[in-house]
């Protein structure tokens, strides 16, 4: 995965609200191709590990509880300039501040239950993708 791939998760609130289809439609319409995808659920330990970079943040405990509270969809996506373009598509972390038409503006509840994750760098896209998928799963 170099500059043309990113990693995403449709988070528990969006899965619970039956937004998987609508969100995948937005992702495909924006020009992203799905290279790997899984419907799964993070254990508490998985979520702790995945979000280890945020360990010192005050919301870490809440984030781990929330991300392990129900099923998610994880996927690797491909498009030119994938990481930056996907961050634009999903919108600001806090849906109240997200631009019109972004996934978080349309489908997120609040800053903790914010519908979707998008990697913040090429390096993290690769690390996060490998957390869920083996080389064999990635096409
Ligand atoms: P993500 O990494 O999920 O794509 P992000 O990069 O926009 O989101 P981060 O700063 O990486 O935001 O925070 C990771 C996640 O932690 C956020 O998506 C959100 O669910 C949660 N979070 C961030 N800030 C807060 C906060 N102030 N209060 C509660 N939860 C927060
Ligand atoms: Mg982030």
Coordinates of N, CA and C and ligand atoms in Angstrom, one line a residue:
X1 N 0.8 -1.2 0.0 CA 0.0 0.0 0.0 C 0.9 1.2 0.0
X2 N 1.0 2.0 -1.1 CA 1.6 3.3 -1.0 C 0.5 4.3 -1.2
X3 N 0.8 5.5 -1.7 CA 0.0 6.7 -1.8 C -1.5 6.4 -2.2
X4 N -1.8 5.3 -2.8 CA -3.1 5.1 -3.4 C -4.1 4.3 -2.6
X5 N -3.7 4.0 -1.3 CA -4.6 3.2 -0.5 C -4.9 3.8 0.9
X6 N -6.0 3.5 1.4 CA -6.3 3.9 2.8 C -7.1 2.8 3.5
X7 N -7.3 2.9 4.8 CA -8.0 1.9 5.5 C -9.2 2.6 6.2
X8 N -10.3 1.9 6.3 CA -11.5 2.5 7.0 C -12.2 1.5 7.8
X9 N -13.0 2.0 8.8 CA -13.9 1.1 9.5 C -15.2 1.9 9.6
X10 N -16.3 1.2 9.3 CA -17.7 1.7 9.6 C -17.9 1.3 11.0
X11 N -18.1 2.3 11.9 CA -18.1 2.1 13.3 C -19.4 1.5 13.9
X12 N -19.5 1.1 15.1 CA -20.7 0.4 15.6 C -22.0 1.2 15.5
X13 N -21.9 2.5 15.7 CA -23.2 3.3 15.6 C -23.8 3.2 14.2
X14 N -22.9 3.3 13.2 CA -23.4 3.3 11.8 C -23.9 1.9 11.4
X15 N -23.2 0.8 11.9 CA -23.7 -0.5 11.6 C -25.0 -0.7 12.3
X16 N -25.1 -0.3 13.5 CA -26.4 -0.5 14.3 C -27.5 0.2 13.6
X17 N -27.3 1.4 13.0 CA -28.3 2.2 12.4 C -28.6 1.8 10.9
X18 N -28.0 0.7 10.5 CA -28.2 0.1 9.2 C -27.7 1.1 8.1
X19 N -26.6 1.8 8.3 CA -26.0 2.7 7.3 C -24.9 2.1 6.5
X20 N -24.6 0.8 6.6 CA -23.5 0.2 5.9 C -23.7 0.4 4.4
X21 N -24.9 0.1 3.8 CA -25.2 0.2 2.4 C -25.0 1.7 1.9
X22 N -25.6 2.6 2.7 CA -25.5 4.0 2.3 C -24.1 4.5 2.3
X23 N -23.3 4.1 3.3 CA -21.9 4.6 3.4 C -21.1 4.0 2.3
X24 N -21.2 2.7 2.0 CA -20.4 2.1 0.9 C -20.8 2.7 -0.4
X25 N -22.0 3.1 -0.6 CA -22.5 3.8 -1.8 C -21.7 5.1 -2.0
X26 N -21.6 5.9 -0.9 CA -20.9 7.2 -0.9 C -19.4 6.9 -1.2
X27 N -18.9 5.9 -0.6 CA -17.4 5.6 -0.8 C -17.2 5.2 -2.3
X28 N -18.0 4.4 -2.9 CA -17.8 4.0 -4.3 C -18.1 5.2 -5.2
X29 N -19.1 6.0 -4.9 CA -19.5 7.1 -5.7 C -18.3 8.2 -5.7
X30 N -17.6 8.2 -4.7 CA -16.4 9.2 -4.6 C -15.2 8.6 -5.3
X31 N -15.3 7.4 -5.9 CA -14.2 6.9 -6.7 C -13.3 5.9 -6.1
X32 N -13.6 5.5 -4.8 CA -12.8 4.5 -4.1 C -13.3 3.1 -4.5
X33 N -12.3 2.2 -4.7 CA -12.5 0.8 -5.0 C -12.2 0.0 -3.7
X34 N -13.0 -1.0 -3.4 CA -12.8 -1.8 -2.2 C -11.8 -3.0 -2.6
X35 N -10.7 -3.0 -1.9 CA -9.7 -4.0 -2.1 C -9.7 -5.2 -1.2
X36 N -10.3 -5.0 0.0 CA -10.5 -6.0 1.0 C -11.6 -5.5 1.9
X37 N -12.4 -6.5 2.5 CA -13.5 -6.0 3.4 C -13.9 -7.1 4.3
X38 N -14.3 -6.8 5.6 CA -14.7 -7.8 6.5 C -15.8 -7.2 7.5
X39 N -16.8 -8.0 7.8 CA -17.8 -7.6 8.8 C -17.4 -8.4 10.1
X40 N -17.0 -7.7 11.1 CA -16.4 -8.4 12.3 C -16.7 -7.6 13.6
X41 N -16.2 -8.0 14.7 CA -16.3 -7.2 15.9 C -15.0 -7.2 16.7
X42 N -14.6 -6.1 17.2 CA -13.4 -6.0 17.9 C -13.6 -6.4 19.4
X43 N -12.7 -7.2 19.9 CA -12.7 -7.4 21.3 C -12.2 -6.2 22.0
X44 N -12.3 -6.1 23.3 CA -11.8 -4.9 24.0 C -10.3 -4.8 23.8
X45 N -9.6 -6.0 23.9 CA -8.2 -6.0 23.7 C -7.8 -5.5 22.3
X46 N -8.6 -6.0 21.2 CA -8.3 -5.5 19.9 C -8.4 -4.0 19.8
X47 N -9.5 -3.4 20.4 CA -9.7 -2.0 20.3 C -8.6 -1.2 21.0
X48 N -8.2 -1.8 22.2 CA -7.1 -1.1 22.9 C -5.8 -1.1 22.1
X49 N -5.6 -2.2 21.4 CA -4.4 -2.3 20.5 C -4.5 -1.3 19.3
X50 N -5.6 -1.4 18.7 CA -5.8 -0.6 17.5 C -5.7 0.9 17.8
X51 N -6.2 1.4 18.9 CA -6.1 2.8 19.3 C -5.0 3.1 20.3
X52 N -4.0 2.3 20.3 CA -2.9 2.5 21.3 C -2.3 3.9 21.2
X53 N -2.3 4.4 20.0 CA -1.7 5.8 19.9 C -2.5 6.8 20.7
X54 N -3.7 6.5 21.1 CA -4.5 7.5 21.8 C -4.6 7.2 23.3
X55 N -3.7 6.2 23.8 CA -3.7 5.7 25.1 C -3.7 6.8 26.2
X56 N -3.0 7.9 25.9 CA -2.9 9.0 26.9 C -4.0 10.0 26.8
X57 N -4.9 9.9 25.8 CA -5.9 10.9 25.7 C -7.1 10.6 26.7
X58 N -7.8 11.6 27.1 CA -8.8 11.4 28.2 C -10.0 10.5 27.7
X59 N -10.2 10.5 26.4 CA -11.3 9.7 25.9 C -11.0 8.3 25.5
X60 N -9.8 7.8 25.8 CA -9.3 6.5 25.4 C -10.2 5.4 25.9
X61 N -10.5 5.4 27.2 CA -11.4 4.3 27.8 C -12.7 4.3 27.1
X62 N -13.3 5.4 26.9 CA -14.6 5.5 26.2 C -14.6 5.0 24.8
X63 N -13.5 5.4 24.1 CA -13.3 5.0 22.7 C -13.2 3.5 22.6
X64 N -12.4 2.9 23.5 CA -12.2 1.4 23.5 C -13.5 0.7 23.8
X65 N -14.3 1.2 24.8 CA -15.6 0.6 25.1 C -16.5 0.7 23.9
X66 N -16.6 1.8 23.3 CA -17.5 2.1 22.2 C -17.1 1.2 21.0
X67 N -15.8 1.2 20.6 CA -15.4 0.5 19.4 C -15.5 -1.0 19.5
X68 N -15.6 -1.5 20.8 CA -15.9 -3.0 21.0 C -17.3 -3.3 21.3
X69 N -18.2 -2.3 21.2 CA -19.6 -2.5 21.7 C -20.5 -3.2 20.7
X70 N -20.0 -3.3 19.4 CA -20.9 -4.0 18.4 C -20.1 -4.2 17.1
X71 N -20.7 -4.8 16.1 CA -20.0 -5.2 14.9 C -19.5 -3.9 14.1
X72 N -18.5 -4.1 13.4 CA -18.0 -3.0 12.5 C -17.7 -3.6 11.1
X73 N -17.5 -2.8 10.1 CA -17.0 -3.2 8.8 C -15.6 -2.6 8.6
X74 N -14.6 -3.4 8.4 CA -13.3 -2.9 8.1 C -12.9 -3.1 6.6
X75 N -12.3 -2.1 6.0 CA -12.0 -2.3 4.6 C -10.7 -1.5 4.1
X76 N -10.1 -2.0 3.1 CA -9.0 -1.3 2.5 C -9.5 -0.8 1.1
X77 N -9.2 0.5 0.9 CA -9.8 1.2 -0.2 C -8.7 1.8 -1.1
X78 N -9.0 1.8 -2.4 CA -8.0 2.3 -3.4 C -8.5 3.5 -4.2
X79 N -7.7 4.5 -4.3 CA -8.0 5.7 -5.2 C -6.7 6.5 -5.2
X80 N -6.5 7.3 -6.2 CA -5.4 8.3 -6.2 C -5.5 9.2 -4.9
X81 N -4.4 9.5 -4.3 CA -4.5 10.4 -3.1 C -5.5 9.9 -2.1
X82 N -5.5 8.6 -1.8 CA -6.5 8.0 -1.0 C -6.7 8.5 0.4
X83 N -5.6 8.7 1.1 CA -5.7 9.1 2.5 C -6.3 10.4 2.6
X84 N -5.8 11.4 1.9 CA -6.3 12.8 2.0 C -7.8 12.9 1.5
X85 N -8.0 12.3 0.3 CA -9.4 12.4 -0.3 C -10.4 11.7 0.6
X86 N -10.0 10.6 1.3 CA -11.0 9.9 2.2 C -11.3 10.7 3.4
X87 N -10.2 11.4 4.0 CA -10.5 12.3 5.1 C -11.5 13.4 4.8
X88 N -11.3 13.9 3.5 CA -12.3 14.9 3.1 C -13.7 14.4 3.0
X89 N -13.8 13.1 2.4 CA -15.1 12.5 2.2 C -15.8 12.3 3.6
X90 N -15.0 11.9 4.6 CA -15.7 11.6 5.9 C -16.0 12.8 6.7
X91 N -15.2 13.9 6.6 CA -15.5 15.1 7.3 C -14.8 15.1 8.7
X92 N -15.0 16.3 9.4 CA -14.4 16.5 10.7 C -14.8 15.4 11.7
X93 N -13.8 15.2 12.7 CA -14.0 14.2 13.8 C -15.4 14.4 14.5
X94 N -15.7 15.7 14.8 CA -16.9 16.1 15.4 C -18.0 16.3 14.3
X95 N -19.0 15.5 14.2 CA -20.0 15.6 13.1 C -20.7 17.0 13.2
X96 N -20.7 17.6 14.3 CA -21.3 19.0 14.4 C -20.5 20.0 13.6
X97 N -19.2 19.7 13.4 CA -18.3 20.6 12.6 C -18.1 20.1 11.2
X98 N -18.6 18.9 10.9 CA -18.3 18.3 9.6 C -19.1 19.0 8.4
X99 N -18.4 19.1 7.3 CA -19.0 19.9 6.1 C -20.2 19.1 5.6
X100 N -21.1 19.9 5.0 CA -22.3 19.3 4.4 C -21.9 18.2 3.4
X101 N -22.7 17.2 3.4 CA -22.5 16.1 2.4 C -21.4 15.1 2.8
X102 N -20.7 15.3 3.9 CA -19.7 14.4 4.3 C -20.4 13.2 5.1
X103 N -19.7 12.1 5.1 CA -20.2 10.9 5.7 C -20.6 11.1 7.2
X104 N -19.7 11.8 7.9 CA -20.0 12.1 9.3 C -21.2 13.1 9.5
X105 N -21.2 14.1 8.6 CA -22.4 15.0 8.7 C -23.7 14.2 8.5
X106 N -23.7 13.3 7.5 CA -24.9 12.6 7.2 C -25.3 11.5 8.2
X107 N -24.2 10.8 8.7 CA -24.6 9.5 9.4 C -24.1 9.4 10.8
X108 N -23.3 10.4 11.3 CA -22.7 10.3 12.7 C -23.6 10.9 13.7
X109 N -23.5 10.4 14.9 CA -24.3 10.9 16.0 C -23.6 12.0 16.8
X110 N -22.4 11.7 17.2 CA -21.6 12.7 18.0 C -20.1 12.3 17.9
X111 N -19.3 13.1 18.6 CA -17.8 13.0 18.5 C -17.3 11.6 18.8
X112 N -18.0 10.9 19.7 CA -17.5 9.5 20.1 C -18.1 8.5 19.1
X113 N -19.3 8.6 18.8 CA -20.0 7.7 17.9 C -20.0 8.4 16.5
X114 N -18.9 8.4 15.8 CA -18.8 9.3 14.6 C -18.8 8.5 13.3
X115 N -19.4 7.3 13.3 CA -19.8 6.6 12.1 C -18.7 5.9 11.3
X116 N -17.5 6.6 11.3 CA -16.5 6.0 10.3 C -15.1 6.4 10.7
X117 N -14.1 5.6 10.5 CA -12.7 5.9 10.7 C -12.0 6.0 9.3
X118 N -11.0 6.9 9.2 CA -10.2 7.0 8.1 C -8.8 7.2 8.5
X119 N -7.8 6.4 7.9 CA -6.4 6.5 8.3 C -5.9 8.0 8.1
X120 N -4.9 8.4 8.9 CA -4.4 9.8 8.8 C -3.1 9.9 8.1
X121 N -2.5 8.8 7.6 CA -1.3 8.8 6.8 C -1.1 7.5 6.1
X122 N -0.2 7.5 5.1 CA 0.0 6.3 4.3 C 0.6 5.2 5.2
X123 N 1.4 5.6 6.1 CA 2.1 4.6 7.0 C 1.0 4.0 7.9
X124 N 0.1 4.8 8.5 CA -0.9 4.2 9.3 C -1.9 3.4 8.6
X125 N -2.2 3.8 7.3 CA -3.1 3.0 6.5 C -2.6 1.6 6.3
X126 N -1.3 1.5 6.1 CA -0.7 0.2 6.0 C -0.7 -0.6 7.3
X127 N -0.4 0.0 8.4 CA -0.4 -0.6 9.7 C -1.8 -1.1 10.0
X128 N -2.8 -0.2 9.8 CA -4.1 -0.5 10.2 C -4.7 -1.6 9.3
X129 N -4.4 -1.6 8.0 CA -4.8 -2.6 7.1 C -4.3 -4.0 7.5
X130 N -3.1 -4.0 7.9 CA -2.4 -5.3 8.4 C -3.0 -5.8 9.7
X131 N -3.6 -4.9 10.4 CA -4.2 -5.3 11.7 C -5.4 -6.3 11.4
X132 N -6.1 -6.0 10.3 CA -7.3 -6.8 9.9 C -7.1 -7.9 8.8
X133 N -6.1 -7.6 7.9 CA -6.0 -8.4 6.7 C -4.6 -9.0 6.5
X134 N -4.6 -10.2 5.9 CA -3.3 -10.7 5.5 C -3.1 -10.4 4.0
X135 N -1.9 -10.5 3.5 CA -1.6 -10.2 2.1 C -2.6 -11.0 1.2
X136 N -2.9 -12.2 1.6 CA -3.8 -13.0 0.8 C -5.2 -12.4 0.6
X137 N -5.6 -11.6 1.6 CA -7.0 -11.0 1.5 C -7.0 -9.7 0.6
X138 N -5.9 -9.2 0.3 CA -5.8 -7.9 -0.3 C -5.6 -8.0 -1.8
X139 N -6.5 -7.4 -2.6 CA -6.5 -7.7 -4.1 C -6.2 -6.4 -4.9
Ligands
LIG1 P1 -10.6 8.3 13.3 O1 -9.1 8.0 13.7 O2 -11.6 7.4 13.9 O3 -10.7 8.4 11.8 P2 -10.1 11.1 13.6 O4 -8.8 10.8 13.0 O5 -11.0 12.1 13.0 O6 -10.9 9.8 13.8 P3 -8.7 11.0 16.2 O7 -8.2 12.3 16.8 O8 -7.8 10.1 15.5 O9 -9.9 11.5 15.2 O10 -9.6 10.3 17.3 C1 -10.0 8.9 17.2 C2 -11.4 8.8 17.6 O11 -11.5 9.0 19.0 C3 -12.4 9.7 16.9 O12 -12.9 9.3 15.7 C4 -13.5 9.7 18.0 O13 -14.3 8.6 17.8 C5 -12.7 9.6 19.3 N1 -12.5 11.0 19.8 C6 -11.7 11.9 19.4 N2 -11.7 13.0 20.1 C7 -12.7 12.8 21.1 C8 -13.2 13.5 22.1 N3 -12.8 14.8 22.4 N4 -14.2 12.9 22.9 C9 -14.6 11.7 22.6 N5 -14.1 10.9 21.7 C10 -13.2 11.5 20.9
LIG2 MG1 -7.5 9.3 13.6

